[in-house]
PDB file of C-alpha atoms in Angstrom:
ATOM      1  CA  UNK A   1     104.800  89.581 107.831  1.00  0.00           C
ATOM      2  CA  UNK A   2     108.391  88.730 107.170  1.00  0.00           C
ATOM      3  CA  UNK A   3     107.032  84.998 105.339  1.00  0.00           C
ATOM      4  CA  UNK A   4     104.501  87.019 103.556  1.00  0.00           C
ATOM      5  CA  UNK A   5     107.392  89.173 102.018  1.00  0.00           C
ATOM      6  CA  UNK A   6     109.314  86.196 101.255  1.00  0.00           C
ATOM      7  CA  UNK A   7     106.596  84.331  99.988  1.00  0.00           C
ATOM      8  CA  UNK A   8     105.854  87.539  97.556  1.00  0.00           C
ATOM      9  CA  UNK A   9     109.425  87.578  96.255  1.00  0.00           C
ATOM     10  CA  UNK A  10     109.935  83.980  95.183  1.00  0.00           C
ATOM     11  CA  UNK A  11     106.719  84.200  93.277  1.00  0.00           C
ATOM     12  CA  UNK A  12     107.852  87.305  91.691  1.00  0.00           C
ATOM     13  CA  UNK A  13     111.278  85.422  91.265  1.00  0.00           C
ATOM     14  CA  UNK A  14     109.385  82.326  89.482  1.00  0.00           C
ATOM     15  CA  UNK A  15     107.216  84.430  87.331  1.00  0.00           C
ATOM     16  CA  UNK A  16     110.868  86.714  86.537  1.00  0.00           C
ATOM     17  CA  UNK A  17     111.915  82.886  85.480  1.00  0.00           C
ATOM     18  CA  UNK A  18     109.074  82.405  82.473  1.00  0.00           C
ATOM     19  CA  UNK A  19     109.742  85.854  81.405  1.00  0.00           C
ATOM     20  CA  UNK A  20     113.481  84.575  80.997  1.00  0.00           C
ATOM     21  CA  UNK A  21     112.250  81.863  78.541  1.00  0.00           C
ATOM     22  CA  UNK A  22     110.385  84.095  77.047  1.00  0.00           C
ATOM     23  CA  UNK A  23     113.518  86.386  76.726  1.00  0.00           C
ATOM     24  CA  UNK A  24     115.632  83.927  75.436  1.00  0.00           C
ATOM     25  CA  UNK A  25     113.409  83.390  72.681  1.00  0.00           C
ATOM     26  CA  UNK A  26     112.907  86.585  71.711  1.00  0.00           C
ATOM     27  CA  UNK A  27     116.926  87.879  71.634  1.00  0.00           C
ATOM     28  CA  UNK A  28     117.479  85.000  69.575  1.00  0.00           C
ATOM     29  CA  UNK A  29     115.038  86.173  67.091  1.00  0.00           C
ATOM     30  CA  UNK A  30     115.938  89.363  67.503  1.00  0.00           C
ATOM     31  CA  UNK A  31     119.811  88.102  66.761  1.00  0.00           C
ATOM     32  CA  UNK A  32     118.431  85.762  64.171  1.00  0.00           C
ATOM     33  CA  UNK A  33     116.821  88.506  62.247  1.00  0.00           C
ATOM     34  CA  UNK A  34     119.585  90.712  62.348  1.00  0.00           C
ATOM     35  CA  UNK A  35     121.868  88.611  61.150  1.00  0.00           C
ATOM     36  CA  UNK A  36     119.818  87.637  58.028  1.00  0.00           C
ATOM     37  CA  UNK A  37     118.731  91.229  57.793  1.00  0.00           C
ATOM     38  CA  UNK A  38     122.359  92.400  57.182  1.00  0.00           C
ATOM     39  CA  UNK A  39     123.193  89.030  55.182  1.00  0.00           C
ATOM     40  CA  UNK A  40     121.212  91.566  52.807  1.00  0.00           C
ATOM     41  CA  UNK A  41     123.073  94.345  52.883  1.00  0.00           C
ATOM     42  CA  UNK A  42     126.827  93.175  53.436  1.00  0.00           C
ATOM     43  CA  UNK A  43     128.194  94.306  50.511  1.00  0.00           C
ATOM     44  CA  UNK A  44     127.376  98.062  51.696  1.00  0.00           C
ATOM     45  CA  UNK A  45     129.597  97.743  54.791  1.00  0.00           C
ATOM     46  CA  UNK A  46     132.953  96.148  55.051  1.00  0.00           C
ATOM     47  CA  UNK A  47     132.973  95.933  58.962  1.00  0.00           C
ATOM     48  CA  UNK A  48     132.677  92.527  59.785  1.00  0.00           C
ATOM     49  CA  UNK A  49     132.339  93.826  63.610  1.00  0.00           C
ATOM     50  CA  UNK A  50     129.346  95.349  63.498  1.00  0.00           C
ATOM     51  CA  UNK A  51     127.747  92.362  63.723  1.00  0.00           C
ATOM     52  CA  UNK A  52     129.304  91.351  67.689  1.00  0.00           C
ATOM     53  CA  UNK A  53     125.891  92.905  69.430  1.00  0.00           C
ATOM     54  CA  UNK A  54     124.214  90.262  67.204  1.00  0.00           C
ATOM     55  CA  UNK A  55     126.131  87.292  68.287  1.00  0.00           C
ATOM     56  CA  UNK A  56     125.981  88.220  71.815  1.00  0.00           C
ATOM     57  CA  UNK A  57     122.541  88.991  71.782  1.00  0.00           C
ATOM     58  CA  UNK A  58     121.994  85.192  70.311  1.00  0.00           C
ATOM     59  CA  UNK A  59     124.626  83.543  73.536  1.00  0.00           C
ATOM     60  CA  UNK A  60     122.759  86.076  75.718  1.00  0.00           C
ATOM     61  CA  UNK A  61     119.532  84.309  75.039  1.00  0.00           C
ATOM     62  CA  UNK A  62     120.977  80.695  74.738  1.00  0.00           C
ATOM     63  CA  UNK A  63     122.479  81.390  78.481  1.00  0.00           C
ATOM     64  CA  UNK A  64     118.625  82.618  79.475  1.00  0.00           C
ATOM     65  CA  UNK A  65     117.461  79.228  78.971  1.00  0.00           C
ATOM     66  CA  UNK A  66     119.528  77.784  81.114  1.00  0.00           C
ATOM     67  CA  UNK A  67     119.011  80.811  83.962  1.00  0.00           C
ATOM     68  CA  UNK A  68     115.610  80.003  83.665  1.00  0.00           C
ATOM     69  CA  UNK A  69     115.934  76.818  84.559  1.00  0.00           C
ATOM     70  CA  UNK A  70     118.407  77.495  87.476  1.00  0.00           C
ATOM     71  CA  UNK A  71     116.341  79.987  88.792  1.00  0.00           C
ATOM     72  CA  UNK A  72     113.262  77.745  88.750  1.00  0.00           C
ATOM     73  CA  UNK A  73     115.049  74.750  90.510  1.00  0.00           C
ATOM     74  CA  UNK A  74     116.685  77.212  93.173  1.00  0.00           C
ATOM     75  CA  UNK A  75     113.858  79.042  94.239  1.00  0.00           C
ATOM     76  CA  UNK A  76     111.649  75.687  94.353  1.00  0.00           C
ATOM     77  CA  UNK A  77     114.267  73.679  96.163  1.00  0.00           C
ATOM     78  CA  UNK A  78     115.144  76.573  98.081  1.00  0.00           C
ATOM     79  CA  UNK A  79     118.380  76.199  97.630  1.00  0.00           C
ATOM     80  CA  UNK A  80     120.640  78.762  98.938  1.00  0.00           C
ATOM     81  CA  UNK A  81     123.913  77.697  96.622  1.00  0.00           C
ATOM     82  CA  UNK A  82     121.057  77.311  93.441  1.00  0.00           C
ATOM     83  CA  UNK A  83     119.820  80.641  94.012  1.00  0.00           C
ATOM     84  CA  UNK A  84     123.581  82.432  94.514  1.00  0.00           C
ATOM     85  CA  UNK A  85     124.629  81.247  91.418  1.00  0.00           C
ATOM     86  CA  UNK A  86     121.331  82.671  89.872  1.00  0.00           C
ATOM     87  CA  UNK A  87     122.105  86.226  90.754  1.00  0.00           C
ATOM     88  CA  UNK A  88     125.876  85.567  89.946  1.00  0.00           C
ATOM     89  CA  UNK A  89     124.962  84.517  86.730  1.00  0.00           C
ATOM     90  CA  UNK A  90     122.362  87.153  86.219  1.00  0.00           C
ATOM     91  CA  UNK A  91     124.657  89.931  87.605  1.00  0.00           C
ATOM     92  CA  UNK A  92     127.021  88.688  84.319  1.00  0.00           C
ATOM     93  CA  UNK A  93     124.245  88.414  81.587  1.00  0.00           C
ATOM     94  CA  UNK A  94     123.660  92.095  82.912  1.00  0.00           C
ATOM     95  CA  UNK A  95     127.014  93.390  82.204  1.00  0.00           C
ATOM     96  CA  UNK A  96     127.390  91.460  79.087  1.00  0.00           C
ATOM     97  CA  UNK A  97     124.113  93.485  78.009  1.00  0.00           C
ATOM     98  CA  UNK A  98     125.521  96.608  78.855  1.00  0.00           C
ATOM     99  CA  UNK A  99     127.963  96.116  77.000  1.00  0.00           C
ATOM    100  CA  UNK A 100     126.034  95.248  73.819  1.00  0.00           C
ATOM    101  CA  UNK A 101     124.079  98.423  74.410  1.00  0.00           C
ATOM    102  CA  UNK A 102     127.695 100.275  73.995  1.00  0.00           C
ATOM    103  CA  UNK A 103     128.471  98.257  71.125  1.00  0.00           C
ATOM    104  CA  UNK A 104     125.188  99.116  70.014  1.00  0.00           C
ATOM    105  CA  UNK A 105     125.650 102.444  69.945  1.00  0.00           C
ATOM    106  CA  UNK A 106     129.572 102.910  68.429  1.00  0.00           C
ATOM    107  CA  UNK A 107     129.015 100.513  65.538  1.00  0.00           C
ATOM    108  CA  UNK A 108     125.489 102.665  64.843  1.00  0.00           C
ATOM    109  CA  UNK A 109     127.532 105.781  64.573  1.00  0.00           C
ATOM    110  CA  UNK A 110     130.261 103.769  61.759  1.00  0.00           C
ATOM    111  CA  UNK A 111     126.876 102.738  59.922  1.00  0.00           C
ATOM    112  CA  UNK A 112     126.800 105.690  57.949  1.00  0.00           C
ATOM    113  CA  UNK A 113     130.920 105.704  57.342  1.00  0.00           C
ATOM    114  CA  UNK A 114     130.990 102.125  56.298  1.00  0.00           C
ATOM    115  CA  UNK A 115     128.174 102.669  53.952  1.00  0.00           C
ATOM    116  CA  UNK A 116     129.570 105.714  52.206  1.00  0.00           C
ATOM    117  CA  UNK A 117     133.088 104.286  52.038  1.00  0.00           C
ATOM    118  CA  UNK A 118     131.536 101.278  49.941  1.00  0.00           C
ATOM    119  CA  UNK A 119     128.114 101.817  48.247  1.00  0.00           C
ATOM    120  CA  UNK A 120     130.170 103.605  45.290  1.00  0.00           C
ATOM    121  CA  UNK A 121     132.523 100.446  44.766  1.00  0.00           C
ATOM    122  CA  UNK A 122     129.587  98.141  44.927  1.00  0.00           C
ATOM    123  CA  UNK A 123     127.423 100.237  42.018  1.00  0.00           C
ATOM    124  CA  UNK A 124     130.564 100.270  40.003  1.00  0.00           C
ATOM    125  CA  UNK A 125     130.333  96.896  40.031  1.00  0.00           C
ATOM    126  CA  UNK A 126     127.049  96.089  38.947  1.00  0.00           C
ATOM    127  CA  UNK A 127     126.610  93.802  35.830  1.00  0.00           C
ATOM    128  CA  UNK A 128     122.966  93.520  35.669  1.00  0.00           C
ATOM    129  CA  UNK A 129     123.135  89.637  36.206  1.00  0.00           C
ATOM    130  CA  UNK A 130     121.392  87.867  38.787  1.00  0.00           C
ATOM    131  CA  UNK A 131     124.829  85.566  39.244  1.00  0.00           C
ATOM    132  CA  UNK A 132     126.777  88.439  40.492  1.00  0.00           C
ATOM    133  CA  UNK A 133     126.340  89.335  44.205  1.00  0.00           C
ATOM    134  CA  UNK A 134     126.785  92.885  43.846  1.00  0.00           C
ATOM    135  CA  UNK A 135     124.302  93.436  41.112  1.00  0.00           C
ATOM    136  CA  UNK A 136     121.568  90.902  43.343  1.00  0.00           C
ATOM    137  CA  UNK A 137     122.166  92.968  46.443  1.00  0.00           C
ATOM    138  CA  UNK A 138     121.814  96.480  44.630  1.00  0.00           C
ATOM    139  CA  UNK A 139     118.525  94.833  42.726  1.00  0.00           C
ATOM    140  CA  UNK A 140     116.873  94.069  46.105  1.00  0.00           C
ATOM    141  CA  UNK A 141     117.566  96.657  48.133  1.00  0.00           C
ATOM    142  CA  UNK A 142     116.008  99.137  45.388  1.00  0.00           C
ATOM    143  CA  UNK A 143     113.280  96.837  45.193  1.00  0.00           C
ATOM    144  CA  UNK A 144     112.814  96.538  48.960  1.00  0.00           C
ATOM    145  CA  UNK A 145     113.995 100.230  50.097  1.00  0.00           C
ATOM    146  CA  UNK A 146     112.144 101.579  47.016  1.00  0.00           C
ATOM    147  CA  UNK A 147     114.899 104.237  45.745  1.00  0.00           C
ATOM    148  CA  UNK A 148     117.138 103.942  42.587  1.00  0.00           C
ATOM    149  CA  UNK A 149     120.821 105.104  42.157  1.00  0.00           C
ATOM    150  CA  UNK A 150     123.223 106.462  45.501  1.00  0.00           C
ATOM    151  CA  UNK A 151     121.939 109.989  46.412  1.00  0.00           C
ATOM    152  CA  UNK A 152     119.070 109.480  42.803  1.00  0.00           C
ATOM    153  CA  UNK A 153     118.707 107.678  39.529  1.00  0.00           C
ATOM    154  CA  UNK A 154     121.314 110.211  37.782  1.00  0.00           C
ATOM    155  CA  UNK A 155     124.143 108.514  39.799  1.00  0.00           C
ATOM    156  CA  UNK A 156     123.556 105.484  37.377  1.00  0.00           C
ATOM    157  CA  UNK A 157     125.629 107.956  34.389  1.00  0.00           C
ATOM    158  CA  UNK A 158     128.705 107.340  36.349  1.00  0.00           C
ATOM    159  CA  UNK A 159     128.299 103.378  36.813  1.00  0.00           C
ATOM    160  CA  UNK A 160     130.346 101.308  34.345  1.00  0.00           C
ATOM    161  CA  UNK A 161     127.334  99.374  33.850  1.00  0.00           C
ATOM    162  CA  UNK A 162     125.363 102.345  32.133  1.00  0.00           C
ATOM    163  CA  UNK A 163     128.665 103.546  30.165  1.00  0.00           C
ATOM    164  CA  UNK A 164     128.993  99.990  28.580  1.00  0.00           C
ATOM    165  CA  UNK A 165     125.015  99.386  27.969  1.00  0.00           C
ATOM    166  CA  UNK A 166     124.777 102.784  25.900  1.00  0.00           C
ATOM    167  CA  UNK A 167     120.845 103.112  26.189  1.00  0.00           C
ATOM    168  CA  UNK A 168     120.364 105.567  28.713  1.00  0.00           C
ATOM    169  CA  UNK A 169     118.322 103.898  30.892  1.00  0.00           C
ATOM    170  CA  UNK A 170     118.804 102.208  34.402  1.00  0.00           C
ATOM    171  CA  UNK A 171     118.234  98.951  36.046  1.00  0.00           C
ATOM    172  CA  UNK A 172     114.571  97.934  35.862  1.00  0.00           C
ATOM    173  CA  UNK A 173     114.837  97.491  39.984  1.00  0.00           C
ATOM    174  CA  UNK A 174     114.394 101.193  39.616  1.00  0.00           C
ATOM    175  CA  UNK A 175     110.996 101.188  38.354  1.00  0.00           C
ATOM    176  CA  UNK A 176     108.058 102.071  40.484  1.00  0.00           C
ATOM    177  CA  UNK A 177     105.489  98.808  41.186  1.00  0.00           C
ATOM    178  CA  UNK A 178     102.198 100.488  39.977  1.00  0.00           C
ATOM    179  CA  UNK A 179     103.865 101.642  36.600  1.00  0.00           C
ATOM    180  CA  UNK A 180     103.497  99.174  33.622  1.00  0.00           C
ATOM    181  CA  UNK A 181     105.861  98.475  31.170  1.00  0.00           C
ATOM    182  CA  UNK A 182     108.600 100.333  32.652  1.00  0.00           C
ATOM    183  CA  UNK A 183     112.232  99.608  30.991  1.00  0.00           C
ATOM    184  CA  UNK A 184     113.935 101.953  33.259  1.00  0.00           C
ATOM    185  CA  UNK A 185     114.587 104.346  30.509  1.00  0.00           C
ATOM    186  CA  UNK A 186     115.434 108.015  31.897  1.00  0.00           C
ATOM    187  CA  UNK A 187     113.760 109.720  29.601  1.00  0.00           C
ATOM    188  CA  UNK A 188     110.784 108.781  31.698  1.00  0.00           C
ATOM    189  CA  UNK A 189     112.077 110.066  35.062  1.00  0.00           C
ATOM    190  CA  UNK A 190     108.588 110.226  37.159  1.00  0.00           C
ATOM    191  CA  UNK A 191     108.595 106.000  36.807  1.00  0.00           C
ATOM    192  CA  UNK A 192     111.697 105.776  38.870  1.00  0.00           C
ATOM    193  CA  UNK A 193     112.196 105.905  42.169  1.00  0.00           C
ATOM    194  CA  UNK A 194     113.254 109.175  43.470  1.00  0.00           C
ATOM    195  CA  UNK A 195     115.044 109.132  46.182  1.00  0.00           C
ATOM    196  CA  UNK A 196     118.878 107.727  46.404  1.00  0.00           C
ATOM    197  CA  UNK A 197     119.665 104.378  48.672  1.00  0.00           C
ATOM    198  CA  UNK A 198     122.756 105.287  50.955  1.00  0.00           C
ATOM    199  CA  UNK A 199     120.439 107.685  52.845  1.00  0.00           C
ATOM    200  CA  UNK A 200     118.011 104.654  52.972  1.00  0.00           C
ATOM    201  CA  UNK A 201     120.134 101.835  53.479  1.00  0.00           C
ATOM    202  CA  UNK A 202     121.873 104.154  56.593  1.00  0.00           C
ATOM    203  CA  UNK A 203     118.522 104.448  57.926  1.00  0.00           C
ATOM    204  CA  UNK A 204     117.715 100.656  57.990  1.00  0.00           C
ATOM    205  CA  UNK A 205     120.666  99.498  59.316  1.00  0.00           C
ATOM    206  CA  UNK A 206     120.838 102.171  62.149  1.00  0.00           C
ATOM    207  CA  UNK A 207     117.088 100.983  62.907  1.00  0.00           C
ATOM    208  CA  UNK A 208     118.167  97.003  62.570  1.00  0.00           C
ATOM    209  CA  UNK A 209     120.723  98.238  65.842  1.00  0.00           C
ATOM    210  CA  UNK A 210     118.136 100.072  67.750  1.00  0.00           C
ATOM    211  CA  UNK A 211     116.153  96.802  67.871  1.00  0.00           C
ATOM    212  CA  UNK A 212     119.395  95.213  69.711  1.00  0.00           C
ATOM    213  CA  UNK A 213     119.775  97.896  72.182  1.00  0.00           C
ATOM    214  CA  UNK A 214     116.146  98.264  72.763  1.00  0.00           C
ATOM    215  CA  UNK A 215     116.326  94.872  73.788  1.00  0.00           C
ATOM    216  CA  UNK A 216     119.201  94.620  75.871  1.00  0.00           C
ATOM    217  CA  UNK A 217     117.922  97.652  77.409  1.00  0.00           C
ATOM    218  CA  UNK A 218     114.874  96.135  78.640  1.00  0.00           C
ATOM    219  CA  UNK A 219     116.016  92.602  79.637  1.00  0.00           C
ATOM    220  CA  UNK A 220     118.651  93.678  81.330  1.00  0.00           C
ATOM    221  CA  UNK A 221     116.002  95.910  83.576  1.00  0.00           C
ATOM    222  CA  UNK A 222     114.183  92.625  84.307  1.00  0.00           C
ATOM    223  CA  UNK A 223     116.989  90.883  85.040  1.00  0.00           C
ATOM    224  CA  UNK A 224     117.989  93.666  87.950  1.00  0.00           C
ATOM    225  CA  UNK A 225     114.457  92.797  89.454  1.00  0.00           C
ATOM    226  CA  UNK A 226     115.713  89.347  88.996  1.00  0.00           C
ATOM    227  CA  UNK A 227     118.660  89.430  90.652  1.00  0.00           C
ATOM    228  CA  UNK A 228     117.129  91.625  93.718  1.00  0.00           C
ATOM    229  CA  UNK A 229     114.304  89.397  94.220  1.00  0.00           C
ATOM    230  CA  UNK A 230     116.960  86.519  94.319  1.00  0.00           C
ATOM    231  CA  UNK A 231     119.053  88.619  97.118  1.00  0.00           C
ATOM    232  CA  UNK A 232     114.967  89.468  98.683  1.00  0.00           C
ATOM    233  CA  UNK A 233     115.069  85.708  99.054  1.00  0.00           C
ATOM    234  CA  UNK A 234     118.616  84.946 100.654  1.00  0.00           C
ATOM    235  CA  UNK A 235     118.506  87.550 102.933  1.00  0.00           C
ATOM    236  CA  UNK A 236     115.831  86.740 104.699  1.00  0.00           C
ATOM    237  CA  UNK A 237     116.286  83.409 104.291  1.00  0.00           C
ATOM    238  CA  UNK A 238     119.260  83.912 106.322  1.00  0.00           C
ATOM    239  CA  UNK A 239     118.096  86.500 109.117  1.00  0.00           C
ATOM    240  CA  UNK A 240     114.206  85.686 109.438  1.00  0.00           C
ATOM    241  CA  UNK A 241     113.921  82.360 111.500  1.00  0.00           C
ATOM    242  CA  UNK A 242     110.431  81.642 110.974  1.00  0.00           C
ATOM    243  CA  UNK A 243     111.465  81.376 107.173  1.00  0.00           C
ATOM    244  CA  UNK A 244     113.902  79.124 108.724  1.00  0.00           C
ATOM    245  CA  UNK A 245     111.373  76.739 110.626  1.00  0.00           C
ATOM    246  CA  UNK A 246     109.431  76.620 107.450  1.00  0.00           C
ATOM    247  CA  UNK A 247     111.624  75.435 105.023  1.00  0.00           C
ATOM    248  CA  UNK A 248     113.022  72.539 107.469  1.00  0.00           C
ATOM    249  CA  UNK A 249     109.402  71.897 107.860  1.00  0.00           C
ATOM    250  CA  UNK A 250     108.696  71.940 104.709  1.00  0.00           C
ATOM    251  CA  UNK A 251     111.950  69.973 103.822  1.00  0.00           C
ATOM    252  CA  UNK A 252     110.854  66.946 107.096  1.00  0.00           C
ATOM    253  CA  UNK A 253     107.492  66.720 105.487  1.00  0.00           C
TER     254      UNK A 253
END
């Protein structure tokens, strides 16, 4: 009974070991495409540390690679040291992901500050030119988000952009797709986009952070099986004797 239990645990444990893999890869996409996500929106948001769950997301998964391969090696060799530092290690990652899940959460609630301290500054300092980084990052999130102006298009009035052009109209970013030959003139309101961007632009980066706690979330719940199957394992490895004569056994033959 007691080598059928341990027998059912270091399967589990190797199986918990291709998930990890599978982990890593995925928080570093997950890190990846946040990062290139906000690269998008950076000039709404002057906190440069709302991007730390990111960057730990992306070690956590580099360091899953190599507690993969630890935990493959320890449970195969059955190595009691091996499989100690597994849990160690895991125990670690686990903390570290709690702690992105609380970063997670305070830097989601200074989304919506950060963006309404800046989005004004960065509209003021639209030129219309695709060489200016302001004026390329408020063309494609208006493209992309589909919405024209901060709360709506009238917002435009106040830019320095719209006082210097003179021709009441605003950028052509604002124009719906499925309208033709739109100039962005506002005597033609219903072929802009209605809706402002700082309610938008709050909304997708508070999603881009739920992705990273989701997934710390629910790795580091795999990783507590992980690290109990790994204690499963040296417990009775240590107190169940025929788990003892097998692996000398197994270790003679």
């Amino acid at each position: 009974m007691g080598q059928c239990g341990i027998t059912s645990s270091k399967t589990v444990l190797v199986f918990l070991n291709l998930i990890f893999w599978a982990a890593a890869g995925i928080l570093c996409y997950i890190g990846a495409y946040v990062f290139i996500t906000y690269d998008d929106y950076d000039h709404f948001f002057e906190d440069v540390y709302t991007l730390i769950p990111a960057v730990v997301i992306i070690a956590v998964g580099t360091l899953l690679f190599i507690i993969g391969l630890i935990g493959c090696c320890a449970t195969i060799r059955e190595s009691s040291c091996g499989l100690t530092t597994f849990a160690v290690i895991l125990l670690l990652v686990f903390v570290t992901e709690v702690v992105v899940v609380v970063l997670g959460y305070i830097y989601r609630a200074r989304v919506e500050d950060e963006v309404n301290q800046s989005i004004e500054t960065v509209y003021n300092e639209y030129n219309g030119t695709n060489t200016d980084a302001p004026s390329r990052a408020i063309d494609y999130v208006q493209r992309q988000l589909h919405c024209c102006g901060i709360h709506n298009y009238s917002d435009w009035r106040k830019t320095r952009w719209f006082k210097e052009s003179r021709n009441n109209s605003v950028p052509v970013s604002c124009c719906k797709p499925n309208v033709s030959n739109c100039t962005g003139t506002m005597s033609r309101p219903g072929d802009l986009y209605p809706e402002g961007c700082e309610a938008l632009v709050v909304k997708k980066l508070k999603e881009i952070m739920m992705y990273v706690i989701w997934a710390a979330l629910t790795f580091a719940a795999i990783q507590m099986l992980g690290m109990l199957c790994a204690c499963v394992v040296l417990c009775r490895r240590g107190h169940d004797p025929a788990y003892e004569l097998l692996v000398t056994g197994a270790t003679y033959a």
